Amino acid sequence: MITVSRSRRVVMRKTAEQISEVGRRQGLSTERIAVAISARVPEMAPLEAWRLALGWSRSATIAHVGALYRSRGLLPPGLSQPMLCRWEHHRSEWPSEEYAEALCTVYEARPDQLGLDRGSMGPRQHRGGYSAPAVKACATPAREMRTMTTAAGLPAVRESLHLALLVEPAGSSTVVELAEAAIEHYALGYSKHPPATLFGEVHQARGLLSQALTQDQISETVATDVRRAVGWLSALMGNLAFHLDDYTGARAHLATAVTYGDRAGDARLSAWSWGAQAMVARAAGHHTTALTYAERAASIAPAGLARAQISAWARVPSLAALGRDRDTDGALVEATRELEADAQGWAPGRFGFDAAEYALHEADAQRVLGRTDRARACAETSLAAATEATPSWAAASLVMAQAEAAEHPADAAQRATEVLSLIPADRLRATSRTRLAQLATVLGTTDASGTEQLRERVRALPPPIGPHGEAMSA
């Protein structure tokens, strides 16, 4: 992989944009302009060169791909600017077969012109390739995408549950299995979708299952399992509402999750939901209440991974916020001990735990306690375990920026600006927005390089999108 500095990338982009502007004024084809860009800027990947030859921004590309999908009667995919950026800048990362097809179509280019001509792409090329005729053809209703999209797959899961309930309105073991599969799908894909989009799907799935509980014919065994599923879906909704900056909604959904967890006898669900209540209370500045919730969660959490998660996610930050450094250290030791005793180790998904999340909570706690060096080390560990441009990467980056703000304000500003550049606003969680606002305030007292730009970008952030797709007040 070719490593190119940020400053060099700026020069490369400006050079390419100038070549593109001149070429389009002269009426040159996109291919000729792209070739000229590649000759002048050899470090630039063909995929990026072709986009700039068209004169498109990454957001314009995403808009064109969305229009292509809608013309085929499909929901737009989850293509984002960070994804496109990685494909353009990291030669080891490739778009999926579906995304490659979409990019070739909207760019009116062949795979080899975009640098996507791997062996698996060969059979997909046909006479006329992916040129203008293909763009026209894809608007024909008879033509369908040959590959599945994550965005289309999301509602399909809910529709499968709906179809099963149409056959068995009072539920069954099959319906329960489908509900559990849906919960796993939503949990494992939690970070792949904008929170508002996922909230809507989870809400509808919960509504479908709730109807089964009103049926007189439902057996008690099935009812217990359905209540458990309703509880986990409510827990997901609470977490999503929190990430959408809707604290009152989060509290309501999480309280529902506790109720259904207790009724179904699912201690892990109840404990997780109390832990999430601690997270919400802490974000609202109610640290004593947060600790009360966290301790309640710890008292009922099953041993191993579940209890480790509660200790690190709920107890550690609550104790640190209250300045109880020794108790914070003790909770971290307990979390480590529980993890080491769990044979499954780190479980994936929203309801599980991972190394990046554990290190993140420790980093934030150490920062709050004033242990800056330790906070930076833990944040670095979290960053190393996270995937770039994901929510966990953004959180670790911003905790790192907060920890280094006092001694290295320019580095902190650059790190935060990179988060804003790689994470679209609709995917930026409320927790990251809060950290950005706090960082902008701290850096407001310095004139270090990049700090003013960061403050402007934070101020320019659009309001978060609410659970129903409506802009919320900032």
Tab-separated table of C-alpha atoms in Angstrom, residues 364 367 391 393-402 405 411-444 450-462:
chain	number	residue	atom	x	y	z
A	364	ASP	CA	-12.101	7.797	29.085
A	367	ARG	CA	-8.776	10.933	31.225
A	391	PRO	CA	-18.198	4.593	15.366
A	393	TRP	CA	-12.810	4.355	15.815
A	394	ALA	CA	-14.415	7.810	16.037
A	395	ALA	CA	-14.951	7.439	19.789
A	396	ALA	CA	-11.364	6.319	20.398
A	397	SER	CA	-10.015	9.110	18.196
A	398	LEU	CA	-11.966	11.755	20.080
A	399	VAL	CA	-11.016	10.412	23.509
A	400	MET	CA	-7.404	10.492	22.339
A	401	ALA	CA	-7.883	14.075	21.135
A	402	GLN	CA	-9.371	15.098	24.477
A	405	ALA	CA	-5.628	18.649	23.908
A	411	ASP	CA	-2.666	17.246	17.041
A	412	ALA	CA	-5.960	17.081	18.889
A	413	ALA	CA	-7.611	19.430	16.398
A	414	GLN	CA	-6.262	17.473	13.426
A	415	ARG	CA	-7.472	14.173	14.902
A	416	ALA	CA	-10.974	15.536	15.509
A	417	THR	CA	-11.114	17.106	12.048
A	418	GLU	CA	-10.250	13.735	10.535
A	419	VAL	CA	-13.252	12.228	12.319
A	420	LEU	CA	-15.505	14.891	10.808
A	421	SER	CA	-14.022	14.209	7.383
A	422	LEU	CA	-14.518	10.434	7.487
A	423	ILE	CA	-17.814	10.071	9.387
A	424	PRO	CA	-20.946	11.452	7.655
A	425	ALA	CA	-23.091	13.652	9.895
A	426	ASP	CA	-26.021	11.207	9.870
A	427	ARG	CA	-23.744	8.480	11.248
A	428	LEU	CA	-22.123	10.668	13.900
A	429	ARG	CA	-23.439	9.506	17.262
A	430	ALA	CA	-24.552	11.903	19.966
A	431	THR	CA	-21.642	10.752	22.143
A	432	SER	CA	-19.169	11.791	19.438
A	433	ARG	CA	-20.971	15.101	18.956
A	434	THR	CA	-20.662	15.749	22.698
A	435	ARG	CA	-16.951	14.959	22.686
A	436	LEU	CA	-16.446	17.210	19.663
A	437	ALA	CA	-18.265	20.094	21.362
A	438	GLN	CA	-16.248	19.614	24.555
A	439	LEU	CA	-13.007	19.510	22.592
A	440	ALA	CA	-13.899	22.625	20.596
A	441	THR	CA	-14.559	24.454	23.862
A	442	VAL	CA	-11.240	23.358	25.382
A	443	LEU	CA	-9.337	24.315	22.240
A	444	GLY	CA	-11.116	27.671	22.138
A	450	GLY	CA	-6.362	23.762	12.974
A	451	THR	CA	-8.279	24.730	16.092
A	452	GLU	CA	-10.310	27.487	14.454
A	453	GLN	CA	-11.175	25.231	11.527
A	454	LEU	CA	-12.361	22.557	13.963
A	455	ARG	CA	-14.554	25.000	15.875
A	456	GLU	CA	-16.132	26.166	12.611
A	457	ARG	CA	-16.829	22.614	11.472
A	458	VAL	CA	-18.363	21.673	14.812
A	459	ARG	CA	-20.587	24.749	14.714
A	460	ALA	CA	-21.619	23.893	11.149
A	461	LEU	CA	-22.736	20.340	12.012
A	462	PRO	CA	-26.397	19.837	11.077
